[in-house]
Each structure stands twice: as C-alpha cells, then as structure tokens.
Amino acid sequence: MLNGKQKSYLRSLAQTERAIFQIGKDGLSDTLIDTVGKALKARELVKISVLKTCPNDDLKELAFDLAMHTKSEVVQIIGRTIILYKKAKEPVILLP
C-alpha cells in the first residue's frame, strides 16, 4: 500500500510522462491487460489514457479492475488518465 507522500512523489514523476496506452472501444481486453502488465514490469510507472469511445464510463471501476488484473496500485485518476504503479523485484524508482 502506498502512503500519501509516496503517491505524491509518483504523481510528480508521471506528470512529465506521456500516456503509453489508450483504452478505447474494446475496453479492458486480455491483450491490453497483458501488455500493461509487461510495461509495469519494465517501467514500474505507467500512464494510461481512456478515450471517450471506451464502453466503461466509470473510470474508477476501470482503473481498479486494471490494477487488480495487473497486481498494481492506482496512483491517480485525473480526467481521463490513469496512473498505475507496481514495484519491481529490483526497483528503479526509489520511494521516499
């Protein structure tokens, strides 16, 4: 579980990053979950953009479903953007 200070730090790191995934009309597919999981292993911090064509209107539910399937944590949901974090076995991001 991340505390407030750690989430704040991760938000500041993610602010300069661009979204590397987009969730569109297909919603949460198995392929998307697999690729997000692989990206989390490689990067630890992933930013995802949710398009207006996404069938799931509840962004919180979508974010928590994705986090559950990838065994990661939701750092932030802002607008139509989701930020996920998963600590690697050999962490690159050192949390405060």
PDB file of C-alpha atoms in Angstrom:
ATOM      1  CA  MET A   1       0.000   0.000   0.000  1.00  0.00           C
ATOM      2  CA  LEU A   2       1.314   3.406  -0.943  1.00  0.00           C
ATOM      3  CA  ASN A   3       1.088   6.265   1.518  1.00  0.00           C
ATOM      4  CA  GLY A   4       0.253   9.874   0.590  1.00  0.00           C
ATOM      5  CA  LYS A   5       3.872  11.004   0.334  1.00  0.00           C
ATOM      6  CA  GLN A   6       4.751   8.121  -1.990  1.00  0.00           C
ATOM      7  CA  LYS A   7       1.712   8.748  -4.199  1.00  0.00           C
ATOM      8  CA  SER A   8       2.623  12.432  -4.384  1.00  0.00           C
ATOM      9  CA  TYR A   9       6.168  11.528  -5.456  1.00  0.00           C
ATOM     10  CA  LEU A  10       4.889   9.108  -8.127  1.00  0.00           C
ATOM     11  CA  ARG A  11       2.416  11.714  -9.412  1.00  0.00           C
ATOM     12  CA  SER A  12       5.283  14.193  -9.829  1.00  0.00           C
ATOM     13  CA  LEU A  13       7.253  11.602 -11.833  1.00  0.00           C
ATOM     14  CA  ALA A  14       4.261  10.755 -14.021  1.00  0.00           C
ATOM     15  CA  GLN A  15       3.434  14.395 -14.714  1.00  0.00           C
ATOM     16  CA  THR A  16       6.175  14.746 -17.328  1.00  0.00           C
ATOM     17  CA  GLU A  17       5.483  11.344 -18.915  1.00  0.00           C
ATOM     18  CA  ARG A  18       3.140  10.773 -21.842  1.00  0.00           C
ATOM     19  CA  ALA A  19       0.431   8.124 -21.761  1.00  0.00           C
ATOM     20  CA  ILE A  20       1.817   4.951 -23.309  1.00  0.00           C
ATOM     21  CA  PHE A  21      -1.536   3.139 -23.586  1.00  0.00           C
ATOM     22  CA  GLN A  22      -5.023   4.081 -24.690  1.00  0.00           C
ATOM     23  CA  ILE A  23      -8.192   2.280 -23.689  1.00  0.00           C
ATOM     24  CA  GLY A  24     -10.773   2.660 -26.436  1.00  0.00           C
ATOM     25  CA  LYS A  25     -13.856   0.918 -27.764  1.00  0.00           C
ATOM     26  CA  ASP A  26     -12.581  -2.562 -26.826  1.00  0.00           C
ATOM     27  CA  GLY A  27     -12.382  -1.634 -23.135  1.00  0.00           C
ATOM     28  CA  LEU A  28     -10.310  -3.950 -20.942  1.00  0.00           C
ATOM     29  CA  SER A  29      -9.176  -6.770 -23.212  1.00  0.00           C
ATOM     30  CA  ASP A  30      -6.867  -9.626 -22.217  1.00  0.00           C
ATOM     31  CA  THR A  31      -4.255  -8.293 -24.636  1.00  0.00           C
ATOM     32  CA  LEU A  32      -4.340  -4.855 -23.029  1.00  0.00           C
ATOM     33  CA  ILE A  33      -4.025  -6.337 -19.534  1.00  0.00           C
ATOM     34  CA  ASP A  34      -1.018  -8.438 -20.644  1.00  0.00           C
ATOM     35  CA  THR A  35       0.775  -5.531 -22.292  1.00  0.00           C
ATOM     36  CA  VAL A  36       0.132  -3.191 -19.348  1.00  0.00           C
ATOM     37  CA  GLY A  37       1.450  -5.912 -17.019  1.00  0.00           C
ATOM     38  CA  LYS A  38       4.627  -6.262 -19.096  1.00  0.00           C
ATOM     39  CA  ALA A  39       5.075  -2.484 -19.202  1.00  0.00           C
ATOM     40  CA  LEU A  40       4.704  -2.296 -15.415  1.00  0.00           C
ATOM     41  CA  LYS A  41       7.451  -4.914 -15.009  1.00  0.00           C
ATOM     42  CA  ALA A  42       9.746  -2.890 -17.245  1.00  0.00           C
ATOM     43  CA  ARG A  43       8.882   0.646 -16.128  1.00  0.00           C
ATOM     44  CA  GLU A  44       7.107   0.391 -12.735  1.00  0.00           C
ATOM     45  CA  LEU A  45       5.045   3.522 -13.507  1.00  0.00           C
ATOM     46  CA  VAL A  46       2.540   3.550 -16.381  1.00  0.00           C
ATOM     47  CA  LYS A  47       0.226   6.290 -17.613  1.00  0.00           C
ATOM     48  CA  ILE A  48      -2.915   5.268 -19.479  1.00  0.00           C
ATOM     49  CA  SER A  49      -5.323   7.461 -21.415  1.00  0.00           C
ATOM     50  CA  VAL A  50      -9.002   6.471 -21.557  1.00  0.00           C
ATOM     51  CA  LEU A  51     -10.714   7.525 -24.775  1.00  0.00           C
ATOM     52  CA  LYS A  52     -14.317   8.709 -24.898  1.00  0.00           C
ATOM     53  CA  THR A  53     -15.168   5.641 -27.012  1.00  0.00           C
ATOM     54  CA  CYS A  54     -14.461   3.366 -24.025  1.00  0.00           C
ATOM     55  CA  PRO A  55     -17.664   1.474 -23.132  1.00  0.00           C
ATOM     56  CA  ASN A  56     -16.979   1.649 -19.381  1.00  0.00           C
ATOM     57  CA  ASP A  57     -17.997   5.114 -18.174  1.00  0.00           C
ATOM     58  CA  ASP A  58     -16.866   4.574 -14.570  1.00  0.00           C
ATOM     59  CA  LEU A  59     -13.152   5.407 -14.664  1.00  0.00           C
ATOM     60  CA  LYS A  60     -12.586   4.403 -11.028  1.00  0.00           C
ATOM     61  CA  GLU A  61     -14.017   0.962 -11.638  1.00  0.00           C
ATOM     62  CA  LEU A  62     -11.956   0.605 -14.820  1.00  0.00           C
ATOM     63  CA  ALA A  63      -8.760   1.692 -13.037  1.00  0.00           C
ATOM     64  CA  PHE A  64      -9.266  -0.654 -10.095  1.00  0.00           C
ATOM     65  CA  ASP A  65     -10.130  -3.586 -12.410  1.00  0.00           C
ATOM     66  CA  LEU A  66      -6.929  -2.967 -14.379  1.00  0.00           C
ATOM     67  CA  ALA A  67      -4.908  -2.635 -11.165  1.00  0.00           C
ATOM     68  CA  MET A  68      -6.386  -5.863  -9.813  1.00  0.00           C
ATOM     69  CA  HIS A  69      -5.598  -7.800 -13.010  1.00  0.00           C
ATOM     70  CA  THR A  70      -2.024  -6.457 -13.201  1.00  0.00           C
ATOM     71  CA  LYS A  71      -1.441  -6.667  -9.403  1.00  0.00           C
ATOM     72  CA  SER A  72      -0.533  -2.972  -9.330  1.00  0.00           C
ATOM     73  CA  GLU A  73      -1.744   0.093  -7.431  1.00  0.00           C
ATOM     74  CA  VAL A  74      -3.699   3.068  -8.691  1.00  0.00           C
ATOM     75  CA  VAL A  75      -1.640   6.196  -8.032  1.00  0.00           C
ATOM     76  CA  GLN A  76      -4.058   8.696  -9.540  1.00  0.00           C
ATOM     77  CA  ILE A  77      -7.107   9.089 -11.726  1.00  0.00           C
ATOM     78  CA  ILE A  78      -7.249  12.567 -13.189  1.00  0.00           C
ATOM     79  CA  GLY A  79      -9.590  13.475 -16.003  1.00  0.00           C
ATOM     80  CA  ARG A  80      -9.472  10.517 -18.388  1.00  0.00           C
ATOM     81  CA  THR A  81      -5.954   9.483 -17.361  1.00  0.00           C
ATOM     82  CA  ILE A  82      -4.994   6.622 -15.049  1.00  0.00           C
ATOM     83  CA  ILE A  83      -1.572   6.230 -13.427  1.00  0.00           C
ATOM     84  CA  LEU A  84      -0.562   2.773 -12.172  1.00  0.00           C
ATOM     85  CA  TYR A  85       2.479   1.687 -10.144  1.00  0.00           C
ATOM     86  CA  LYS A  86       3.922  -1.745  -9.470  1.00  0.00           C
ATOM     87  CA  LYS A  87       7.145  -2.216  -7.530  1.00  0.00           C
ATOM     88  CA  ALA A  88       9.685  -4.282  -9.457  1.00  0.00           C
ATOM     89  CA  LYS A  89      11.844  -7.023  -7.943  1.00  0.00           C
ATOM     90  CA  GLU A  90      14.793  -4.689  -8.467  1.00  0.00           C
ATOM     91  CA  PRO A  91      13.172  -1.245  -8.095  1.00  0.00           C
ATOM     92  CA  VAL A  92      14.266   1.571 -10.390  1.00  0.00           C
ATOM     93  CA  ILE A  93      12.051   4.119  -8.648  1.00  0.00           C
ATOM     94  CA  LEU A  94      13.101   4.647  -5.040  1.00  0.00           C
ATOM     95  CA  LEU A  95      10.098   5.741  -2.994  1.00  0.00           C
ATOM     96  CA  PRO A  96      10.505   8.213  -0.122  1.00  0.00           C
TER      97      PRO A  96
END
